[in-house]
Amino acid sequence: MTVTPGSHAIGFVGLGIMGKSMARHLMAAGFTVNAYTRTKAKIEDLLSEGAQWKESPAAVAAESDVVITMVGYPHDVEEVYFGKDGDGGILSTAKPGTVLVDMTTSSPSLAQRIAEAAEAKGLKALDAPVSGGDVGAKNGTLAIMVGGDQGAFDHVLPLFEAMGKSIALLGPAGAGQHTKMVNQTVIAGTIMGVAEALVYAKKAGLDSKKVLEVIGGGAAGGFQLNVLGARMVDGDFDPGFFVHHFIKDLGIAESEAESLGLDARALKLAKSQFERLAQEPNGKELGTQGIFTLYDK
């Protein structure tokens, strides 16, 4: 049996740049959304559209059949699931049979820990990080990589289909997060190459927009070039995905690579470059395309 509008309430914890758009797609599909985020004022528009405000992650879980979380860091994930300073988290109030879906990019080991704790309470947990940035979230075209139980995956698949286009169950708990680390490793090297290449075009006196048009239709084409490269050329460094979140992801990926015995040299170089960018004024609050500014000097 899959979730259906009118029969199942969906909880959503964490409604930032991406989470808000994702929740909107669920509402557009007819689902009731119980919402919590740290700053209520930031989602007044979503509440005016019909989302139901709850006072805590635990309150969201108590009134929802599926709970989706989309927060910032692994320590935030741990807090919303297990609670903090005596306040219960999602695991303390979720009803037996509830499916918990963490869509934050977090550590595989934490995903496994949540799944084990959920199972002990008669719940199911999936780790389902996403890729596609703010554009994918707004357009409902995210790539969603999932780890966990097949039955739980099948149950919530209509929710994933409302938010994304490329959706797959990759294995047991933690497999979604491992897959996201693969994704971030690819992006890390690619976006550095895009930034370096576009500064090359600029210094060579080329029309960067025309360069993008022609090479974007060839083997070099892709999201990092066609979308974020265009933002670089336009001088648009507003965040679709924050630099400080990307550094967090690269740190997780580096740690996991080391545990697997992999010398991830491109990943390490990218992490060092983004850490340099984060030291610049407002650098950590830029979008990842802000890496262009390190080269354009």
XYZ file of C-alpha atoms in Angstrom, residues 73-225:
153
model
C 24.363 18.967 9.288
C 24.647 15.459 10.769
C 24.399 16.943 14.279
C 21.083 18.551 13.236
C 19.852 15.184 11.965
C 20.834 13.529 15.225
C 19.053 16.218 17.227
C 15.749 16.082 15.327
C 15.600 12.280 15.502
C 16.957 11.565 18.977
C 16.165 14.844 20.745
C 18.345 17.227 22.736
C 18.637 18.318 26.359
C 15.753 16.127 27.482
C 13.422 17.171 24.686
C 12.238 14.177 22.681
C 12.881 13.926 18.992
C 11.018 12.318 16.126
C 11.775 8.785 17.340
C 10.110 9.513 20.691
C 6.672 10.354 19.270
C 6.319 8.683 15.860
C 3.509 6.124 15.749
C 4.309 2.475 14.929
C 4.230 2.023 11.165
C 5.476 5.540 10.439
C 8.135 5.838 7.742
C 10.950 8.276 8.516
C 12.789 9.728 5.509
C 15.960 11.745 6.036
C 16.742 13.682 2.850
C 19.635 15.605 4.405
C 23.102 14.807 3.127
C 24.526 13.139 6.211
C 26.807 10.298 7.238
C 26.059 6.668 6.298
C 26.766 5.527 9.856
C 24.157 7.917 11.275
C 21.638 6.687 8.694
C 22.273 3.137 9.873
C 21.890 4.170 13.507
C 18.548 5.869 12.806
C 17.309 2.820 10.898
C 18.206 0.502 13.781
C 16.515 2.769 16.348
C 13.444 3.061 14.144
C 13.178 -0.694 13.695
C 13.276 -1.177 17.472
C 10.221 1.084 17.789
C 8.157 -0.480 14.998
C 9.079 2.218 12.491
C 10.910 2.214 9.168
C 13.663 4.655 8.174
C 15.084 5.563 4.782
C 18.090 7.724 3.993
C 17.250 9.606 0.795
C 19.652 12.472 0.040
C 19.047 14.448 -3.121
C 20.936 16.174 -5.893
C 19.816 18.944 -8.203
C 20.078 22.029 -6.023
C 17.504 24.783 -5.819
C 16.624 24.400 -9.505
C 15.843 20.709 -9.128
C 13.846 21.348 -5.961
C 11.769 24.085 -7.617
C 11.159 22.051 -10.772
C 10.495 18.759 -9.010
C 13.363 17.121 -10.908
C 15.670 16.084 -8.084
C 17.754 12.937 -8.197
C 16.818 10.954 -5.092
C 19.168 8.197 -3.908
C 17.695 5.915 -1.275
C 18.936 3.419 1.259
C 16.690 1.166 3.329
C 13.827 -1.300 3.212
C 12.105 -2.126 -0.102
C 8.636 -2.086 1.440
C 9.167 1.343 3.009
C 10.557 2.631 -0.292
C 7.518 1.370 -2.199
C 5.196 2.895 0.403
C 6.570 6.427 0.015
C 7.464 6.292 -3.690
C 4.605 8.673 -4.655
C 6.238 11.319 -2.443
C 9.584 10.858 -4.140
C 7.884 11.042 -7.532
C 6.309 14.375 -6.569
C 9.732 15.813 -5.753
C 12.104 14.149 -8.197
C 12.647 12.402 -11.500
C 15.643 10.113 -11.031
C 14.783 7.867 -8.085
C 16.416 4.613 -7.009
C 16.732 2.288 -4.017
C 20.475 1.574 -3.883
C 20.687 -0.886 -1.007
C 20.236 -1.122 2.774
C 20.400 1.735 5.271
C 23.322 4.023 4.497
C 23.414 3.195 0.768
C 21.656 6.439 -0.145
C 24.233 8.476 1.749
C 27.119 6.542 0.208
C 25.658 7.252 -3.232
C 25.411 10.948 -2.398
C 29.108 10.906 -1.511
C 29.795 9.522 -4.991
C 27.674 12.358 -6.394
C 29.477 15.039 -4.391
C 32.872 13.680 -5.397
C 31.906 14.020 -9.065
C 30.621 17.558 -8.504
C 33.698 18.601 -6.514
C 36.088 18.054 -9.372
C 33.676 19.209 -12.049
C 32.785 22.596 -10.606
C 36.445 23.452 -10.051
C 37.091 22.640 -13.710
C 34.147 24.804 -14.814
C 35.362 27.774 -12.779
C 38.935 27.459 -13.990
C 37.850 27.056 -17.616
C 35.542 30.069 -17.600
C 38.261 32.265 -16.140
C 40.515 30.947 -18.935
C 37.859 32.048 -21.470
C 37.647 35.479 -19.855
C 41.411 36.008 -19.820
C 41.645 34.844 -23.443
C 39.217 37.601 -24.419
C 36.425 35.251 -25.446
C 32.696 35.924 -25.137
C 32.003 33.627 -22.208
C 28.289 33.323 -22.956
C 28.990 32.182 -26.496
C 31.581 29.745 -25.174
C 28.959 28.299 -22.824
C 26.457 27.964 -25.649
C 28.773 25.965 -27.851
C 30.562 23.743 -25.329
C 27.386 23.246 -23.278
C 25.933 21.264 -26.162
C 28.946 18.963 -26.362
C 30.767 16.499 -24.155
C 31.455 19.158 -21.492
C 27.750 19.876 -20.982
C 25.963 19.257 -17.699
C 24.403 21.009 -14.727
C 27.672 22.350 -13.329
C 28.559 23.975 -16.670
